[in-house]
């Protein structure tokens, strides 16, 4: 669907977006996540042919997207949704009908169907400027789907919406995307939003594509410290592999001995990575078969979404995500002595330069 | 003091009695200025939008020139057009000097920079992200400009009013190019100047009142159209 090679795009500020290779298959939902200023929007704008790269090749649906004569054809095969809906000062119906009108088509049935898809039929005669934020986003999505696009580009589509509205719109969007079978590129900071929609995930940091693959793979096996940092691996310890027996590595870090399942060889310098949701806390020493078990002191307890984040001092600092029930049940508060345990399979090693 | 009230009274009488000469002059004034405004809108709005959207060398210089053109003295425009239309001038073969056609051309030249400059600034006040969104909806460059201009219709309507207001009140260009010939090229403004100089204050006041009324009526019509498009809040 989209093939991108050796793309380079520079800014006056000195920032450069450089992507060696990116392939997006037909029907695939491809999410690109990364922190603010990583170049996500720039990459999406290049795919939307709104910014011309200085170097590289970009092929969309088998056509050279950098050739001006292909631009209009390709734009008419795709739809782009930005973080703001950008509706024109006219009725909702006229807004949704606009892409068809620009293609010289009048198809009231298609417009009605698109309105129905995003459940805004009752708003069709309202002026678009009088809509609520959530309604505006629904109108923008209906407008994006009215042409039955083969490719959808979504840039932080619901950045400004509150959680509840975002969730309901995301649910509708996922349903419509599944039914349409269109390929989609989603660019966002919102990792949860990306996970609910995408088949493939890529991490863009500082203008470079650091890793791409299955979302679960990236979240549990980040390829580099930058990726680990961004995808919420909170415990990252610099250490050294002491031995490797059948892929069970013994790692020394911060004066402690830790176990991890990995292909790293003895002597390798590594980052030992651990996600907060993989750490268990208990009051007794029985680790229940987990190979890593440390006597620890609770350093801090703080709310974290619907759960709590507990900072543990185990000789190194580890973060654990636990339920409110557990915090109350174990009486977790700073100073409390507990045992922190985690499986060797939950830990992940990243090789680092010595 | 007395002659002012006397002039006002006679002037009103002339208008209310339907003086045919005043009506003929009014009709000519309106046709010339409206036609010149319409032509300037047809040329200036797309031109301004295009200048605003496209990137090209010396763009800022061109915009500065257009902005300067907004203050073009009508007498200068009139002089240039007259030189071109004069019998020995490059366009002398048209025989348009001292005709309404010649006056339309002169007024068109006065209105064009006004409409173009205001269209440039209207188009530049469109959020570039909005423009990009319209492009991604499948618009060609011209379609995108059309959608944005429609979005800026209030500002464009204001530009049209500014252009027309300037033309209907302008005297220098039509005087030079038209020559203020009775029954042929006499406009409301040129007639006012002439009657005043001849001491016919009642006629001058009558024509002045018509001039004010005409300006008001046209702007009222445009304002009503403009404000109808304003979203009820």
Coordinates of C-alpha atoms in Angstrom, one line a residue:
Chain A
X1 CA 0.0 0.0 0.0
X2 CA 2.7 2.4 1.1
X3 CA 6.4 1.8 0.4
X4 CA 8.8 4.4 1.7
X5 CA 12.6 4.2 1.2
X6 CA 15.5 6.4 2.5
X7 CA 13.2 9.3 3.1
X8 CA 14.8 12.5 4.5
X9 CA 13.0 15.7 5.4
X10 CA 14.9 18.5 7.1
X11 CA 13.7 21.6 9.0
X12 CA 15.3 25.0 9.4
X13 CA 15.5 24.2 13.1
X14 CA 18.1 21.5 12.4
X15 CA 15.6 18.6 13.0
X16 CA 15.8 15.9 10.4
X17 CA 13.3 13.1 9.8
X18 CA 15.1 10.1 8.4
X19 CA 13.3 6.9 7.7
X20 CA 15.2 4.1 6.0
X21 CA 12.4 1.8 5.1
X22 CA 8.7 1.5 5.9
X23 CA 6.2 -0.8 4.3
X24 CA 2.5 -0.8 5.0
X25 CA 0.5 -3.6 3.6
X26 CA -3.0 -3.6 2.2
X27 CA -5.7 -3.7 4.9
X28 CA -3.1 -3.2 7.7
X29 CA -3.5 -0.8 10.5
X30 CA -0.1 0.6 11.2
X31 CA 0.4 2.8 14.2
X32 CA 3.4 5.1 14.7
X33 CA 4.0 6.2 18.3
X34 CA 6.6 8.4 19.7
X35 CA 7.1 11.4 22.1
X36 CA 6.3 15.0 21.2
X37 CA 8.5 16.4 18.5
X38 CA 9.6 13.0 17.2
X39 CA 8.5 13.8 13.7
X40 CA 5.3 11.8 13.6
X41 CA 3.2 14.5 12.0
X42 CA 5.9 15.3 9.5
X43 CA 6.1 11.7 8.5
X44 CA 2.3 11.6 8.1
X45 CA 2.3 14.8 6.2
X46 CA 4.8 13.4 3.8
X47 CA 2.5 10.4 3.2
X48 CA -0.4 12.8 2.6
X49 CA 1.8 14.6 0.1
X50 CA 1.6 17.8 2.0
X51 CA 5.3 18.0 2.6
X52 CA 7.9 17.0 0.0
X53 CA 10.9 15.1 1.2
X54 CA 14.3 16.3 0.0
X55 CA 15.4 12.7 -0.6
X56 CA 14.0 9.2 -0.9
X57 CA 11.1 7.5 -2.6
X58 CA 7.5 7.2 -1.7
X59 CA 5.2 4.8 -3.5
X60 CA 1.5 4.7 -2.6
X61 CA -0.8 2.1 -4.3
X62 CA 2.0 1.4 -6.8
X63 CA 2.3 5.0 -7.9
X64 CA 5.1 7.4 -7.3
X65 CA 3.7 9.8 -4.7
X66 CA 6.4 12.4 -5.3
X67 CA 5.3 13.0 -8.9
X68 CA 3.0 16.0 -9.0
X69 CA 0.8 14.4 -11.7
X70 CA -0.1 11.6 -9.3
X71 CA -0.9 13.8 -6.4
X72 CA -4.6 14.4 -7.0
X73 CA -5.3 10.8 -8.0
X74 CA -3.7 9.5 -4.8
X75 CA -5.3 12.1 -2.6
X76 CA -8.7 11.1 -4.0
X77 CA -8.0 7.5 -3.0
X78 CA -7.2 8.3 0.6
X79 CA -8.6 10.3 3.5
X80 CA -6.7 12.2 6.2
X81 CA -8.0 12.9 9.7
X82 CA -6.2 15.5 11.8
X83 CA -6.3 16.2 15.5
X84 CA -8.7 19.1 14.8
X85 CA -11.7 18.4 12.6
X86 CA -11.4 21.5 10.4
X87 CA -15.1 21.6 9.3
X88 CA -16.3 24.3 6.9
X89 CA -19.0 26.9 7.9
X90 CA -21.9 25.0 6.6
X91 CA -24.3 22.2 7.6
X92 CA -23.0 18.8 8.8
X93 CA -24.5 17.3 5.6
X94 CA -22.6 19.7 3.4
X95 CA -19.4 19.0 5.2
X96 CA -19.7 15.3 4.8
X97 CA -20.8 15.7 1.2
X98 CA -17.8 18.0 0.4
X99 CA -15.2 15.3 -0.6
X100 CA -17.8 13.9 -3.1
X101 CA -18.5 17.4 -4.4
X102 CA -14.8 17.9 -5.0
X103 CA -14.8 14.7 -7.0
X104 CA -17.7 16.0 -9.1
X105 CA -20.2 13.5 -7.5
X106 CA -23.5 14.0 -5.9
X107 CA -24.5 10.9 -3.8
X108 CA -27.0 11.7 -1.0
X109 CA -27.3 8.0 -0.1
X110 CA -23.5 7.8 0.4
X111 CA -23.6 10.8 2.7
X112 CA -26.5 9.5 4.7
X113 CA -24.7 6.2 5.1
X114 CA -21.5 7.9 6.3
X115 CA -23.5 9.9 8.8
X116 CA -25.2 6.7 10.0
X117 CA -21.8 5.0 10.4
X118 CA -20.8 7.5 13.0
X119 CA -24.3 7.9 14.4
X120 CA -24.8 11.6 13.6
X121 CA -27.7 11.4 11.3
X122 CA -29.7 13.6 13.7
X123 CA -27.2 16.4 13.3
X124 CA -27.1 16.6 9.5
X125 CA -29.0 19.9 9.2
X126 CA -27.0 21.6 12.0
X127 CA -24.3 24.1 11.2
X128 CA -21.0 22.4 11.8
X129 CA -19.7 25.3 13.9
X130 CA -22.4 24.7 16.5
X131 CA -21.3 21.1 17.2
X132 CA -19.6 19.9 20.4
X133 CA -16.0 18.6 20.1
X134 CA -17.0 15.0 20.0
X135 CA -19.7 15.6 17.4
X136 CA -17.2 17.6 15.3
X137 CA -14.8 14.6 15.3
X138 CA -17.6 12.3 14.3
X139 CA -18.5 14.6 11.4
X140 CA -14.8 14.7 10.4
X141 CA -14.7 10.8 10.5
X142 CA -17.9 10.5 8.5
X143 CA -16.4 13.0 5.9
X144 CA -13.3 10.8 5.8
X145 CA -15.2 7.6 5.1
X146 CA -17.8 9.0 2.7
X147 CA -15.5 8.3 -0.3
X148 CA -14.8 4.7 0.8
X149 CA -11.0 5.4 0.9
X150 CA -8.5 2.7 0.3
X151 CA -6.1 4.3 2.7
X152 CA -6.7 6.3 5.8
X153 CA -4.1 8.6 7.5
X154 CA -4.9 9.5 11.1
X155 CA -2.9 12.2 12.9
X156 CA -3.5 12.1 16.6
X157 CA -7.2 11.8 15.6
X158 CA -8.8 12.6 19.0
X159 CA -6.0 14.4 20.8
X160 CA -8.2 17.0 22.4
X161 CA -11.1 14.9 23.5
X162 CA -11.9 13.7 27.0
X163 CA -11.4 10.0 27.8
X164 CA -15.1 8.9 27.7
X165 CA -15.9 10.6 24.3
X166 CA -12.6 9.4 22.9
X167 CA -13.3 5.8 23.9
X168 CA -16.8 5.8 22.3
X169 CA -15.5 7.3 19.1
X170 CA -12.5 5.0 19.0
X171 CA -14.9 2.0 19.3
X172 CA -17.0 3.3 16.4
X173 CA -13.8 4.0 14.4
X174 CA -12.5 0.5 15.0
X175 CA -15.8 -1.1 13.8
X176 CA -15.9 1.1 10.7
X177 CA -12.2 0.4 9.9
X178 CA -12.7 -3.4 10.3
X179 CA -15.7 -3.3 8.0
X180 CA -14.1 -1.1 5.3
X181 CA -10.9 -3.1 5.1
X182 CA -8.9 0.0 4.3
X183 CA -5.3 0.3 5.3
X184 CA -4.6 2.9 7.9
X185 CA -1.6 4.8 9.3
X186 CA -2.2 6.1 12.8
X187 CA 0.2 8.6 14.3
X188 CA -0.2 9.2 18.1
X189 CA 1.3 9.7 21.5
X190 CA -1.5 7.7 23.0
X191 CA -0.2 4.2 23.4
X192 CA -3.4 2.7 24.6
X193 CA -5.3 4.2 21.6
X194 CA -2.7 2.8 19.3
X195 CA -3.0 -0.6 20.8
X196 CA -6.7 -0.8 20.5
X197 CA -6.6 0.0 16.8
X198 CA -3.3 -1.3 15.3
X199 CA -1.9 -4.6 13.8
X200 CA 1.6 -3.3 13.6
X201 CA 3.4 -0.7 15.7
X202 CA 6.4 1.4 15.0
X203 CA 8.3 3.7 17.5
X204 CA 9.6 7.0 16.2
X205 CA 12.0 8.9 18.4
X206 CA 13.9 12.0 17.4
X207 CA 13.2 11.6 13.7
X208 CA 14.4 7.9 13.6
X209 CA 12.3 4.8 13.3
X210 CA 13.7 2.7 16.2
X211 CA 11.6 -0.4 16.0
X212 CA 8.6 -1.9 14.3
X213 CA 6.7 -5.1 14.7
X214 CA 3.8 -6.6 16.6
X215 CA 2.6 -4.3 19.4
X216 CA 3.1 -7.0 22.1
X217 CA 6.6 -7.7 21.0
X218 CA 7.5 -4.0 21.2
X219 CA 6.0 -3.5 24.6
X220 CA 7.7 -6.6 26.1
X221 CA 10.9 -6.8 24.1
X222 CA 12.0 -3.2 23.2
X223 CA 15.1 -3.2 21.0
X224 CA 16.7 -0.2 22.6
X225 CA 16.7 1.8 25.8
X226 CA 14.9 4.7 24.0
X227 CA 12.1 2.5 23.0
X228 CA 12.0 0.9 26.4
X229 CA 11.7 4.3 28.0
X230 CA 8.9 5.4 25.7
X231 CA 6.8 2.2 25.9
X232 CA 6.6 2.3 29.7
X233 CA 9.4 0.0 30.9
X234 CA 10.1 1.8 34.1
X235 CA 12.8 -0.3 35.6
X236 CA 16.0 -0.1 33.5
X237 CA 19.2 -1.3 35.1
X238 CA 22.7 -1.2 33.6
X239 CA 24.4 -4.6 34.2
X240 CA 26.5 -7.4 32.9
X241 CA 25.6 -11.0 31.9
X242 CA 27.6 -13.4 34.2
X243 CA 26.5 -16.6 32.6
X244 CA 24.0 -18.1 30.2
X245 CA 22.6 -21.6 30.6
X246 CA 20.0 -22.6 28.0
X247 CA 19.0 -19.0 27.6
X248 CA 18.6 -18.4 31.3
X249 CA 20.9 -15.5 32.0
X250 CA 22.4 -14.5 35.3
X251 CA 22.9 -10.8 35.3
X252 CA 24.7 -8.7 37.8
X253 CA 23.4 -5.1 38.3
X254 CA 23.5 -2.7 41.1
X255 CA 25.3 -5.3 43.2
X256 CA 22.4 -7.7 42.9
X257 CA 22.0 -11.0 41.0
X258 CA 19.0 -11.1 38.6
X259 CA 17.7 -13.8 36.3
X260 CA 16.4 -13.2 32.8
X261 CA 15.5 -15.3 29.8
X262 CA 17.5 -14.0 26.9
X263 CA 20.0 -15.0 24.2
X264 CA 22.7 -12.7 25.4
X265 CA 26.1 -14.3 26.0
X266 CA 28.2 -14.2 29.2
X267 CA 30.2 -11.0 29.4
X268 CA 27.7 -8.9 27.4
X269 CA 26.9 -5.5 28.8
X270 CA 23.1 -5.1 29.0
X271 CA 20.2 -3.1 30.2
X272 CA 17.9 -5.2 32.4
X273 CA 14.3 -4.1 31.7
X274 CA 11.2 -4.7 33.7
X275 CA 7.6 -3.5 33.2
X276 CA 5.8 -2.3 36.3
X277 CA 2.8 -4.7 35.7
X278 CA 5.2 -7.7 35.8
X279 CA 6.3 -7.1 39.4
X280 CA 4.4 -8.9 42.2
X281 CA 4.5 -7.7 45.8
X282 CA 3.8 -10.0 48.8
X283 CA 4.5 -10.0 52.6
X284 CA 6.1 -13.5 52.8
X285 CA 9.3 -14.8 51.2
X286 CA 7.6 -17.4 49.1
X287 CA 8.0 -16.2 45.5
X288 CA 5.7 -18.9 44.0
X289 CA 8.2 -20.1 41.5
X290 CA 9.4 -16.7 40.3
X291 CA 13.1 -16.8 39.9
X292 CA 13.7 -13.2 41.1
X293 CA 12.7 -12.4 44.6
X294 CA 14.0 -9.5 46.6
X295 CA 13.4 -8.3 50.1
X296 CA 12.5 -4.6 49.6
X297 CA 11.3 -1.4 51.3
X298 CA 8.4 0.6 49.9
X299 CA 9.7 4.0 49.0
X300 CA 6.6 5.6 47.6
X301 CA 2.9 4.8 46.7
X302 CA 1.1 7.0 44.1
X303 CA -2.1 6.7 42.1
X304 CA -1.5 5.7 38.5
X305 CA -4.7 5.7 36.4
X306 CA -7.1 3.3 38.1
X307 CA -4.2 1.5 39.8
X308 CA -1.3 2.4 42.0
X309 CA 2.4 2.7 41.3
X310 CA 4.6 1.5 44.1
X311 CA 8.3 2.4 44.2
X312 CA 10.4 -0.3 45.8
X313 CA 13.9 -0.2 47.1
X314 CA 15.4 -3.6 46.5
X315 CA 19.0 -2.6 46.4
X316 CA 18.0 -1.1 43.1
X317 CA 14.8 0.9 42.4
X318 CA 11.9 -1.0 40.9
X319 CA 8.5 0.2 40.0
X320 CA 5.5 -2.0 40.5
X321 CA 1.9 -1.5 39.3
X322 CA -0.7 -2.9 41.8
X323 CA -4.4 -2.7 42.4
X324 CA -6.0 -0.5 45.1
X325 CA -7.1 -3.7 46.7
X326 CA -3.6 -4.9 47.1
X327 CA -2.4 -1.6 48.5
X328 CA -5.1 -1.7 51.1
X329 CA -4.7 -5.5 51.8
X330 CA -1.0 -5.4 52.3
X331 CA -1.1 -1.9 54.0
X332 CA 1.5 -0.6 51.5
X333 CA 3.0 2.7 52.6
X334 CA 6.5 4.1 52.6
X335 CA 8.8 2.2 55.0
X336 CA 6.9 -1.1 54.8
X337 CA 9.0 -4.2 54.3
X338 CA 7.8 -6.5 51.5
X339 CA 9.1 -9.0 49.0
X340 CA 9.1 -8.1 45.3
X341 CA 9.2 -10.9 42.8
X342 CA 9.1 -11.3 39.0
X343 CA 9.6 -14.1 36.5
X344 CA 12.8 -14.5 34.5
X345 CA 10.6 -14.5 31.4
X346 CA 9.1 -11.1 32.3
X347 CA 12.6 -9.5 32.3
X348 CA 14.1 -8.4 29.0
X349 CA 17.8 -7.7 28.2
X350 CA 18.9 -5.1 25.8
X351 CA 22.6 -5.2 24.7
X352 CA 24.4 -1.9 25.2
X353 CA 27.8 -0.7 24.1
X354 CA 30.5 -1.4 26.7
Chain B
X1 CA -26.5 80.5 5.7
X2 CA -29.8 80.9 3.9
X3 CA -28.5 79.6 0.6
X4 CA -27.6 76.3 2.2
X5 CA -31.1 75.6 3.3
X6 CA -32.5 76.9 0.0
X7 CA -30.1 74.6 -1.9
X8 CA -31.1 71.7 0.3
X9 CA -34.8 72.4 -0.3
X10 CA -34.4 72.8 -4.1
X11 CA -32.2 69.7 -4.2
X12 CA -34.8 67.5 -2.5
X13 CA -37.4 68.9 -4.8
X14 CA -35.3 68.0 -7.9
X15 CA -34.9 64.4 -6.6
X16 CA -38.6 64.0 -5.6
X17 CA -39.8 65.5 -8.9
X18 CA -37.9 62.8 -10.7
X19 CA -35.5 65.1 -12.7
X20 CA -34.7 62.9 -15.7
X21 CA -31.1 64.2 -16.0
X22 CA -30.3 63.3 -12.4
X23 CA -31.7 59.8 -13.0
X24 CA -29.7 59.3 -16.2
X25 CA -26.5 60.4 -14.4
X26 CA -27.2 58.1 -11.5
X27 CA -27.8 55.2 -13.8
X28 CA -24.5 55.8 -15.6
X29 CA -22.6 56.2 -12.4
X30 CA -24.0 53.0 -11.0
X31 CA -23.4 51.0 -14.1
X32 CA -19.8 52.1 -14.6
X33 CA -18.8 51.6 -11.0
X34 CA -20.7 48.3 -10.5
X35 CA -19.3 46.9 -13.7
X36 CA -15.7 48.0 -12.8
X37 CA -16.2 46.5 -9.3
X38 CA -17.5 43.2 -10.7
X39 CA -14.6 42.9 -13.2
X40 CA -12.1 43.7 -10.4
X41 CA -13.7 41.0 -8.2
X42 CA -13.6 38.4 -11.0
X43 CA -9.9 39.2 -11.6
X44 CA -8.7 40.3 -8.1
X45 CA -10.1 37.6 -5.9
X46 CA -8.6 34.6 -7.7
X47 CA -5.4 36.6 -8.3
X48 CA -5.1 37.5 -4.6
X49 CA -5.9 34.0 -3.5
X50 CA -3.3 32.6 -5.9
X51 CA -0.6 35.0 -4.7
X52 CA -1.4 34.1 -1.1
X53 CA -1.2 30.4 -1.6
X54 CA 1.7 29.9 -4.0
X55 CA 5.3 30.1 -3.2
X56 CA 7.4 32.0 -5.8
X57 CA 10.4 34.4 -5.8
X58 CA 9.8 38.0 -5.0
X59 CA 6.4 37.2 -3.6
X60 CA 6.8 39.7 -0.8
X61 CA 7.8 42.4 -3.3
X62 CA 4.7 41.7 -5.3
X63 CA 2.5 41.9 -2.2
X64 CA 4.1 45.2 -1.3
X65 CA 3.4 46.5 -4.8
X66 CA -0.3 45.4 -4.7
X67 CA -0.6 47.0 -1.2
X68 CA 0.8 50.3 -2.6
X69 CA -1.7 50.0 -5.5
X70 CA -4.5 50.3 -2.9
X71 CA -3.5 54.0 -2.5
X72 CA -3.2 54.6 -6.3
X73 CA -4.4 58.2 -6.9
X74 CA -7.4 58.1 -9.2
X75 CA -6.0 61.0 -11.3
X76 CA -2.9 59.0 -12.0
X77 CA -4.9 56.0 -13.0
X78 CA -7.0 58.3 -15.2
X79 CA -4.0 59.9 -16.7
X80 CA -2.4 56.6 -17.7
X81 CA -5.6 55.2 -19.1
X82 CA -6.2 58.4 -21.1
X83 CA -2.7 58.2 -22.5
X84 CA -3.3 54.6 -23.7
X85 CA -6.7 55.4 -25.1
X86 CA -5.8 58.7 -26.7
X87 CA -6.0 58.7 -30.5
X88 CA -2.2 58.5 -30.9
X89 CA -1.9 56.1 -28.0
X90 CA -1.3 52.3 -28.2
X91 CA -5.0 51.5 -27.7
X92 CA -6.3 54.6 -29.7
X93 CA -7.9 52.4 -32.4
X94 CA -10.5 51.3 -29.8
X95 CA -12.0 54.8 -29.8
X96 CA -12.8 54.3 -26.0
X97 CA -11.6 57.7 -24.8
X98 CA -14.5 59.8 -23.5
X99 CA -16.8 56.8 -23.4
X100 CA -18.2 54.8 -20.4
X101 CA -16.0 51.8 -21.6
X102 CA -12.9 53.9 -20.9
X103 CA -14.2 54.9 -17.5
X104 CA -14.8 51.3 -16.6
X105 CA -11.2 50.5 -17.5
X106 CA -9.9 53.3 -15.4
X107 CA -12.0 52.4 -12.4
X108 CA -11.2 48.7 -12.8
X109 CA -7.5 49.7 -12.5
X110 CA -8.3 51.6 -9.3
X111 CA -10.3 48.7 -7.7
X112 CA -8.1 45.8 -8.8
X113 CA -5.3 46.4 -6.2
X114 CA -7.8 47.0 -3.5
X115 CA -9.7 43.8 -4.1
X116 CA -6.5 41.8 -4.7
X117 CA -4.8 43.0 -1.6
X118 CA -7.8 42.3 0.6
X119 CA -8.1 38.9 -1.0
X120 CA -4.5 38.2 -0.3
X121 CA -4.9 39.0 3.4
X122 CA -8.2 37.1 3.6
X123 CA -6.6 34.0 2.1
X124 CA -3.5 34.4 4.3
X125 CA -5.7 34.4 7.4
X126 CA -6.9 30.9 6.5
X127 CA -5.2 28.4 8.9
X128 CA -2.7 26.5 6.7
X129 CA -3.9 23.4 8.4
X130 CA -7.4 24.0 7.2
X131 CA -6.1 24.5 3.7
X132 CA -4.1 21.2 4.0
X133 CA -7.3 19.4 5.2
X134 CA -9.2 20.7 2.2
X135 CA -6.4 19.4 -0.1
X136 CA -6.6 16.0 1.5
X137 CA -10.3 15.9 1.0
X138 CA -9.4 15.5 -2.7
X139 CA -9.4 19.2 -3.8
X140 CA -7.3 20.4 -6.7
X141 CA -5.4 23.7 -6.0
X142 CA -8.2 25.8 -7.4
X143 CA -10.9 23.8 -5.6
X144 CA -9.1 24.3 -2.3
X145 CA -8.8 28.0 -3.0
X146 CA -12.6 28.1 -3.7
X147 CA -13.5 26.3 -0.5
X148 CA -11.3 28.6 1.5
X149 CA -12.7 31.8 -0.2
X150 CA -16.2 30.5 0.6
X151 CA -15.1 30.1 4.2
X152 CA -13.8 33.7 4.1
X153 CA -16.9 35.1 2.4
X154 CA -17.4 37.8 5.1
X155 CA -14.0 39.2 4.5
X156 CA -14.4 39.0 0.7
X157 CA -17.7 40.8 0.9
X158 CA -16.0 43.6 2.9
X159 CA -13.4 43.8 0.2
X160 CA -16.1 44.2 -2.5
X161 CA -17.7 47.0 -0.4
X162 CA -14.4 48.7 0.0
X163 CA -13.8 48.5 -3.7
X164 CA -17.2 49.8 -4.8
X165 CA -17.2 52.5 -2.2
X166 CA -13.9 53.8 -3.6
X167 CA -15.2 53.8 -7.2
X168 CA -18.6 55.4 -6.7
X169 CA -17.0 58.3 -4.8
X170 CA -14.0 58.7 -7.2
X171 CA -13.9 61.7 -9.4
X172 CA -10.4 62.2 -10.8
X173 CA -10.2 59.2 -13.2
X174 CA -13.6 59.4 -14.7
X175 CA -13.1 63.2 -15.1
X176 CA -9.9 62.6 -17.2
X177 CA -11.0 59.5 -19.1
X178 CA -14.7 60.4 -19.5
X179 CA -14.4 64.1 -19.9
X180 CA -17.8 64.8 -18.1
X181 CA -19.7 65.0 -21.4
X182 CA -23.4 65.7 -20.8
X183 CA -25.7 62.7 -21.7
X184 CA -22.6 60.6 -22.4
X185 CA -20.0 60.4 -19.6
X186 CA -21.3 62.7 -16.9
X187 CA -21.1 60.8 -13.5
X188 CA -22.5 61.8 -10.1
X189 CA -19.1 63.0 -8.9
X190 CA -18.1 64.9 -12.0
X191 CA -21.5 66.5 -12.1
X192 CA -21.2 67.6 -8.5
X193 CA -17.8 69.2 -9.2
X194 CA -19.1 71.0 -12.3
X195 CA -22.4 72.3 -10.7
X196 CA -20.5 73.5 -7.7
X197 CA -18.0 75.4 -9.8
X198 CA -20.9 76.9 -11.8
X199 CA -22.6 78.0 -8.6
X200 CA -25.6 75.8 -9.0
X201 CA -25.6 74.7 -5.4
X202 CA -29.2 73.3 -5.5
X203 CA -28.2 70.9 -8.3
X204 CA -24.9 70.1 -6.6
X205 CA -26.6 69.3 -3.3
X206 CA -29.2 67.2 -5.1
X207 CA -26.6 65.2 -6.9
X208 CA -24.5 64.9 -3.7
X209 CA -27.6 63.5 -1.9
X210 CA -28.1 61.0 -4.6
X211 CA -24.5 60.0 -4.4
X212 CA -24.8 59.4 -0.7
X213 CA -28.0 57.4 -1.1
X214 CA -26.6 55.3 -3.9
X215 CA -23.5 54.4 -1.8
X216 CA -25.7 53.6 1.1
X217 CA -28.1 51.4 -0.9
X218 CA -25.4 49.3 -2.5
X219 CA -23.6 48.9 0.8
X220 CA -26.8 48.1 2.6
X221 CA -27.6 45.4 0.0
X222 CA -24.1 43.9 0.3
X223 CA -24.1 44.1 4.1
X224 CA -27.5 42.3 4.2
X225 CA -26.1 39.5 2.0
X226 CA -22.9 39.4 4.2
X227 CA -24.7 39.4 7.5
X228 CA -27.1 36.7 6.4
X229 CA -24.1 34.4 6.1
X230 CA -23.1 35.2 9.6
X231 CA -23.8 32.3 11.8
X232 CA -26.6 33.1 14.3
X233 CA -25.0 33.0 17.7

